[in-house]
Amino acid sequence: QVQLVESGGGLVQAGGSLRLSCEASGIIFRIYLVGWYRQASGNQRELVAAVSSGGVTNYADSVKGRFTISRDNAKNTVTLLMNSLKPEDTAVYYCTLRVGTLNYWGRGTQVTVSS
């Protein structure tokens, strides 16, 4: 079955950087859109960034210019590089892979940005 495993979360001070990685298995990774969502306490899950099978990227306005998403189809991984982190970036970050109208999800990784 499809599995998505995230890594790289943690605690960082405002202005710092973190790199999140997600490794997929059980699926032909290269042909599907992959991305990252986040969910802060009390809030709905929201899109952070996504990258299509063709490499086209899409970012939430709140992270444009600070976050970079990339994929490595040879390693079945998608990476989110987060720079200039702000306290409002604190959330659980989830990796996702979309097959048609179905999204597969990882278990999430906590990112906490202290002020």
mmCIF file with all atom_site columns, C-alpha atoms in Angstrom:
data_model
loop_
_atom_site.group_PDB
_atom_site.id
_atom_site.type_symbol
_atom_site.label_atom_id
_atom_site.label_alt_id
_atom_site.label_comp_id
_atom_site.label_asym_id
_atom_site.label_entity_id
_atom_site.label_seq_id
_atom_site.pdbx_PDB_ins_code
_atom_site.Cartn_x
_atom_site.Cartn_y
_atom_site.Cartn_z
_atom_site.occupancy
_atom_site.B_iso_or_equiv
_atom_site.pdbx_formal_charge
_atom_site.auth_seq_id
_atom_site.auth_comp_id
_atom_site.auth_asym_id
_atom_site.auth_atom_id
_atom_site.pdbx_PDB_model_num
ATOM 1   C CA . GLN A 1 1   ? 0.000  0.000  0.000   1.00 0.00 ? 1   GLN A CA 1
ATOM 2   C CA . VAL A 1 2   ? 0.955  3.647  -0.302  1.00 0.00 ? 2   VAL A CA 1
ATOM 3   C CA . GLN A 1 3   ? 3.053  4.977  2.564   1.00 0.00 ? 3   GLN A CA 1
ATOM 4   C CA . LEU A 1 4   ? 4.332  8.486  3.143   1.00 0.00 ? 4   LEU A CA 1
ATOM 5   C CA . VAL A 1 5   ? 6.879  9.046  5.904   1.00 0.00 ? 5   VAL A CA 1
ATOM 6   C CA . GLU A 1 6   ? 7.847  12.560 6.955   1.00 0.00 ? 6   GLU A CA 1
ATOM 7   C CA . SER A 1 7   ? 10.988 13.643 8.764   1.00 0.00 ? 7   SER A CA 1
ATOM 8   C CA . GLY A 1 8   ? 12.791 16.814 9.707   1.00 0.00 ? 8   GLY A CA 1
ATOM 9   C CA . GLY A 1 9   ? 10.429 18.687 11.989  1.00 0.00 ? 9   GLY A CA 1
ATOM 10  C CA . GLY A 1 10  ? 11.495 20.239 15.246  1.00 0.00 ? 10  GLY A CA 1
ATOM 11  C CA . LEU A 1 11  ? 11.897 23.388 17.291  1.00 0.00 ? 11  LEU A CA 1
ATOM 12  C CA . VAL A 1 12  ? 13.580 26.435 15.785  1.00 0.00 ? 12  VAL A CA 1
ATOM 13  C CA . GLN A 1 13  ? 13.835 30.117 16.639  1.00 0.00 ? 13  GLN A CA 1
ATOM 14  C CA . ALA A 1 14  ? 12.150 32.741 14.520  1.00 0.00 ? 14  ALA A CA 1
ATOM 15  C CA . GLY A 1 15  ? 14.262 33.539 11.496  1.00 0.00 ? 15  GLY A CA 1
ATOM 16  C CA . GLY A 1 16  ? 15.719 30.056 11.398  1.00 0.00 ? 16  GLY A CA 1
ATOM 17  C CA . SER A 1 17  ? 15.398 27.273 8.847   1.00 0.00 ? 17  SER A CA 1
ATOM 18  C CA . LEU A 1 18  ? 14.188 23.707 8.698   1.00 0.00 ? 18  LEU A CA 1
ATOM 19  C CA . ARG A 1 19  ? 14.091 21.071 5.972   1.00 0.00 ? 19  ARG A CA 1
ATOM 20  C CA . LEU A 1 20  ? 11.228 18.611 5.840   1.00 0.00 ? 20  LEU A CA 1
ATOM 21  C CA . SER A 1 21  ? 11.469 15.424 3.806   1.00 0.00 ? 21  SER A CA 1
ATOM 22  C CA . CYS A 1 22  ? 8.870  12.869 2.809   1.00 0.00 ? 22  CYS A CA 1
ATOM 23  C CA . GLU A 1 23  ? 9.611  9.477  1.333   1.00 0.00 ? 23  GLU A CA 1
ATOM 24  C CA . ALA A 1 24  ? 6.909  7.625  -0.556  1.00 0.00 ? 24  ALA A CA 1
ATOM 25  C CA . SER A 1 25  ? 6.608  3.910  -1.165  1.00 0.00 ? 25  SER A CA 1
ATOM 26  C CA . GLY A 1 26  ? 4.110  1.581  -2.755  1.00 0.00 ? 26  GLY A CA 1
ATOM 27  C CA . ILE A 1 27  ? 3.321  3.820  -5.715  1.00 0.00 ? 27  ILE A CA 1
ATOM 28  C CA . ILE A 1 28  ? 4.807  5.155  -8.954  1.00 0.00 ? 28  ILE A CA 1
ATOM 29  C CA . PHE A 1 29  ? 5.826  8.398  -7.307  1.00 0.00 ? 29  PHE A CA 1
ATOM 30  C CA . ARG A 1 30  ? 6.990  10.318 -10.380 1.00 0.00 ? 30  ARG A CA 1
ATOM 31  C CA . ILE A 1 31  ? 3.588  10.530 -12.071 1.00 0.00 ? 31  ILE A CA 1
ATOM 32  C CA . TYR A 1 32  ? 1.658  12.144 -9.229  1.00 0.00 ? 32  TYR A CA 1
ATOM 33  C CA . LEU A 1 33  ? 1.369  15.558 -7.646  1.00 0.00 ? 33  LEU A CA 1
ATOM 34  C CA . VAL A 1 34  ? 2.913  15.770 -4.195  1.00 0.00 ? 34  VAL A CA 1
ATOM 35  C CA . GLY A 1 35  ? 2.902  18.493 -1.615  1.00 0.00 ? 35  GLY A CA 1
ATOM 36  C CA . TRP A 1 36  ? 2.789  19.697 1.946   1.00 0.00 ? 36  TRP A CA 1
ATOM 37  C CA . TYR A 1 37  ? -0.120 20.853 4.058   1.00 0.00 ? 37  TYR A CA 1
ATOM 38  C CA . ARG A 1 38  ? -0.076 22.141 7.607   1.00 0.00 ? 38  ARG A CA 1
ATOM 39  C CA . GLN A 1 39  ? -2.526 22.323 10.451  1.00 0.00 ? 39  GLN A CA 1
ATOM 40  C CA . ALA A 1 40  ? -2.092 24.653 13.386  1.00 0.00 ? 40  ALA A CA 1
ATOM 41  C CA . SER A 1 41  ? -3.933 24.023 16.623  1.00 0.00 ? 41  SER A CA 1
ATOM 42  C CA . GLY A 1 42  ? -7.585 25.005 16.233  1.00 0.00 ? 42  GLY A CA 1
ATOM 43  C CA . ASN A 1 43  ? -7.245 25.667 12.514  1.00 0.00 ? 43  ASN A CA 1
ATOM 44  C CA . GLN A 1 44  ? -8.147 23.794 9.363   1.00 0.00 ? 44  GLN A CA 1
ATOM 45  C CA . ARG A 1 45  ? -5.516 21.990 7.346   1.00 0.00 ? 45  ARG A CA 1
ATOM 46  C CA . GLU A 1 46  ? -4.141 24.295 4.648   1.00 0.00 ? 46  GLU A CA 1
ATOM 47  C CA . LEU A 1 47  ? -1.987 23.914 1.578   1.00 0.00 ? 47  LEU A CA 1
ATOM 48  C CA . VAL A 1 48  ? 1.612  25.059 2.010   1.00 0.00 ? 48  VAL A CA 1
ATOM 49  C CA . ALA A 1 49  ? 3.174  24.026 -1.292  1.00 0.00 ? 49  ALA A CA 1
ATOM 50  C CA . ALA A 1 50  ? 2.787  21.460 -4.041  1.00 0.00 ? 50  ALA A CA 1
ATOM 51  C CA . VAL A 1 51  ? 4.733  20.275 -7.060  1.00 0.00 ? 51  VAL A CA 1
ATOM 52  C CA . SER A 1 52  ? 3.235  18.516 -10.043 1.00 0.00 ? 52  SER A CA 1
ATOM 53  C CA . SER A 1 53  ? 4.654  15.537 -11.884 1.00 0.00 ? 53  SER A CA 1
ATOM 54  C CA . GLY A 1 54  ? 6.019  18.021 -14.415 1.00 0.00 ? 54  GLY A CA 1
ATOM 55  C CA . GLY A 1 55  ? 7.746  20.097 -11.772 1.00 0.00 ? 55  GLY A CA 1
ATOM 56  C CA . VAL A 1 56  ? 5.289  22.994 -11.638 1.00 0.00 ? 56  VAL A CA 1
ATOM 57  C CA . THR A 1 57  ? 5.162  24.448 -8.136  1.00 0.00 ? 57  THR A CA 1
ATOM 58  C CA . ASN A 1 58  ? 2.421  26.200 -6.215  1.00 0.00 ? 58  ASN A CA 1
ATOM 59  C CA . TYR A 1 59  ? 2.769  28.022 -2.888  1.00 0.00 ? 59  TYR A CA 1
ATOM 60  C CA . ALA A 1 60  ? 0.483  29.555 -0.323  1.00 0.00 ? 60  ALA A CA 1
ATOM 61  C CA . ASP A 1 61  ? 0.838  33.334 -0.320  1.00 0.00 ? 61  ASP A CA 1
ATOM 62  C CA . SER A 1 62  ? 1.995  33.227 3.293   1.00 0.00 ? 62  SER A CA 1
ATOM 63  C CA . VAL A 1 63  ? 5.121  31.209 2.443   1.00 0.00 ? 63  VAL A CA 1
ATOM 64  C CA . LYS A 1 64  ? 6.073  32.557 -0.990  1.00 0.00 ? 64  LYS A CA 1
ATOM 65  C CA . GLY A 1 65  ? 9.681  33.664 -1.063  1.00 0.00 ? 65  GLY A CA 1
ATOM 66  C CA . ARG A 1 66  ? 10.495 31.784 2.142   1.00 0.00 ? 66  ARG A CA 1
ATOM 67  C CA . PHE A 1 67  ? 9.703  28.126 1.397   1.00 0.00 ? 67  PHE A CA 1
ATOM 68  C CA . THR A 1 68  ? 10.902 25.982 -1.505  1.00 0.00 ? 68  THR A CA 1
ATOM 69  C CA . ILE A 1 69  ? 9.419  22.649 -2.504  1.00 0.00 ? 69  ILE A CA 1
ATOM 70  C CA . SER A 1 70  ? 11.309 20.135 -4.624  1.00 0.00 ? 70  SER A CA 1
ATOM 71  C CA . ARG A 1 71  ? 10.991 16.521 -5.628  1.00 0.00 ? 71  ARG A CA 1
ATOM 72  C CA . ASP A 1 72  ? 13.482 13.769 -6.408  1.00 0.00 ? 72  ASP A CA 1
ATOM 73  C CA . ASN A 1 73  ? 11.744 11.116 -8.456  1.00 0.00 ? 73  ASN A CA 1
ATOM 74  C CA . ALA A 1 74  ? 14.756 8.805  -8.303  1.00 0.00 ? 74  ALA A CA 1
ATOM 75  C CA . LYS A 1 75  ? 14.467 8.703  -4.513  1.00 0.00 ? 75  LYS A CA 1
ATOM 76  C CA . ASN A 1 76  ? 10.680 9.014  -4.270  1.00 0.00 ? 76  ASN A CA 1
ATOM 77  C CA . THR A 1 77  ? 11.049 12.036 -2.032  1.00 0.00 ? 77  THR A CA 1
ATOM 78  C CA . VAL A 1 78  ? 9.594  15.502 -1.741  1.00 0.00 ? 78  VAL A CA 1
ATOM 79  C CA . THR A 1 79  ? 11.398 18.143 0.303   1.00 0.00 ? 79  THR A CA 1
ATOM 80  C CA . LEU A 1 80  ? 10.248 21.407 1.797   1.00 0.00 ? 80  LEU A CA 1
ATOM 81  C CA . LEU A 1 81  ? 12.989 23.892 2.634   1.00 0.00 ? 81  LEU A CA 1
ATOM 82  C CA . MET A 1 82  ? 11.670 26.486 5.053   1.00 0.00 ? 82  MET A CA 1
ATOM 83  C CA . ASN A 1 83  ? 13.632 29.690 5.601   1.00 0.00 ? 83  ASN A CA 1
ATOM 84  C CA . SER A 1 84  ? 12.907 32.823 7.616   1.00 0.00 ? 84  SER A CA 1
ATOM 85  C CA . LEU A 1 85  ? 10.516 30.901 9.796   1.00 0.00 ? 85  LEU A CA 1
ATOM 86  C CA . LYS A 1 86  ? 7.916  32.797 11.799  1.00 0.00 ? 86  LYS A CA 1
ATOM 87  C CA . PRO A 1 87  ? 5.969  31.801 14.913  1.00 0.00 ? 87  PRO A CA 1
ATOM 88  C CA . GLU A 1 88  ? 2.835  31.626 12.752  1.00 0.00 ? 88  GLU A CA 1
ATOM 89  C CA . ASP A 1 89  ? 4.460  28.792 10.792  1.00 0.00 ? 89  ASP A CA 1
ATOM 90  C CA . THR A 1 90  ? 4.061  26.595 13.880  1.00 0.00 ? 90  THR A CA 1
ATOM 91  C CA . ALA A 1 91  ? 1.923  23.597 12.917  1.00 0.00 ? 91  ALA A CA 1
ATOM 92  C CA . VAL A 1 92  ? 1.912  19.918 12.150  1.00 0.00 ? 92  VAL A CA 1
ATOM 93  C CA . TYR A 1 93  ? 3.117  19.519 8.575   1.00 0.00 ? 93  TYR A CA 1
ATOM 94  C CA . TYR A 1 94  ? 1.704  16.703 6.452   1.00 0.00 ? 94  TYR A CA 1
ATOM 95  C CA . CYS A 1 95  ? 3.058  15.255 3.254   1.00 0.00 ? 95  CYS A CA 1
ATOM 96  C CA . THR A 1 96  ? 0.463  14.359 0.656   1.00 0.00 ? 96  THR A CA 1
ATOM 97  C CA . LEU A 1 97  ? 0.316  12.578 -2.686  1.00 0.00 ? 97  LEU A CA 1
ATOM 98  C CA . ARG A 1 98  ? -2.701 12.952 -4.947  1.00 0.00 ? 98  ARG A CA 1
ATOM 99  C CA . VAL A 1 99  ? -4.057 10.204 -7.143  1.00 0.00 ? 99  VAL A CA 1
ATOM 100 C CA . GLY A 1 100 ? -6.991 11.640 -9.077  1.00 0.00 ? 100 GLY A CA 1
ATOM 101 C CA . THR A 1 101 ? -9.334 12.970 -6.405  1.00 0.00 ? 101 THR A CA 1
ATOM 102 C CA . LEU A 1 102 ? -7.809 10.859 -3.630  1.00 0.00 ? 102 LEU A CA 1
ATOM 103 C CA . ASN A 1 103 ? -5.107 12.195 -1.315  1.00 0.00 ? 103 ASN A CA 1
ATOM 104 C CA . TYR A 1 104 ? -2.751 9.937  0.593   1.00 0.00 ? 104 TYR A CA 1
ATOM 105 C CA . TRP A 1 105 ? -1.320 11.427 3.783   1.00 0.00 ? 105 TRP A CA 1
ATOM 106 C CA . GLY A 1 106 ? 1.654  10.945 6.030   1.00 0.00 ? 106 GLY A CA 1
ATOM 107 C CA . ARG A 1 107 ? 1.308  11.011 9.810   1.00 0.00 ? 107 ARG A CA 1
ATOM 108 C CA . GLY A 1 108 ? 2.710  14.512 10.077  1.00 0.00 ? 108 GLY A CA 1
ATOM 109 C CA . THR A 1 109 ? 5.705  16.153 11.679  1.00 0.00 ? 109 THR A CA 1
ATOM 110 C CA . GLN A 1 110 ? 5.599  18.954 14.215  1.00 0.00 ? 110 GLN A CA 1
ATOM 111 C CA . VAL A 1 111 ? 7.256  22.280 13.442  1.00 0.00 ? 111 VAL A CA 1
ATOM 112 C CA . THR A 1 112 ? 7.477  24.766 16.285  1.00 0.00 ? 112 THR A CA 1
ATOM 113 C CA . VAL A 1 113 ? 8.882  28.254 15.790  1.00 0.00 ? 113 VAL A CA 1
ATOM 114 C CA . SER A 1 114 ? 9.661  30.192 18.950  1.00 0.00 ? 114 SER A CA 1
ATOM 115 C CA . SER A 1 115 ? 9.667  33.969 19.060  1.00 0.00 ? 115 SER A CA 1
#
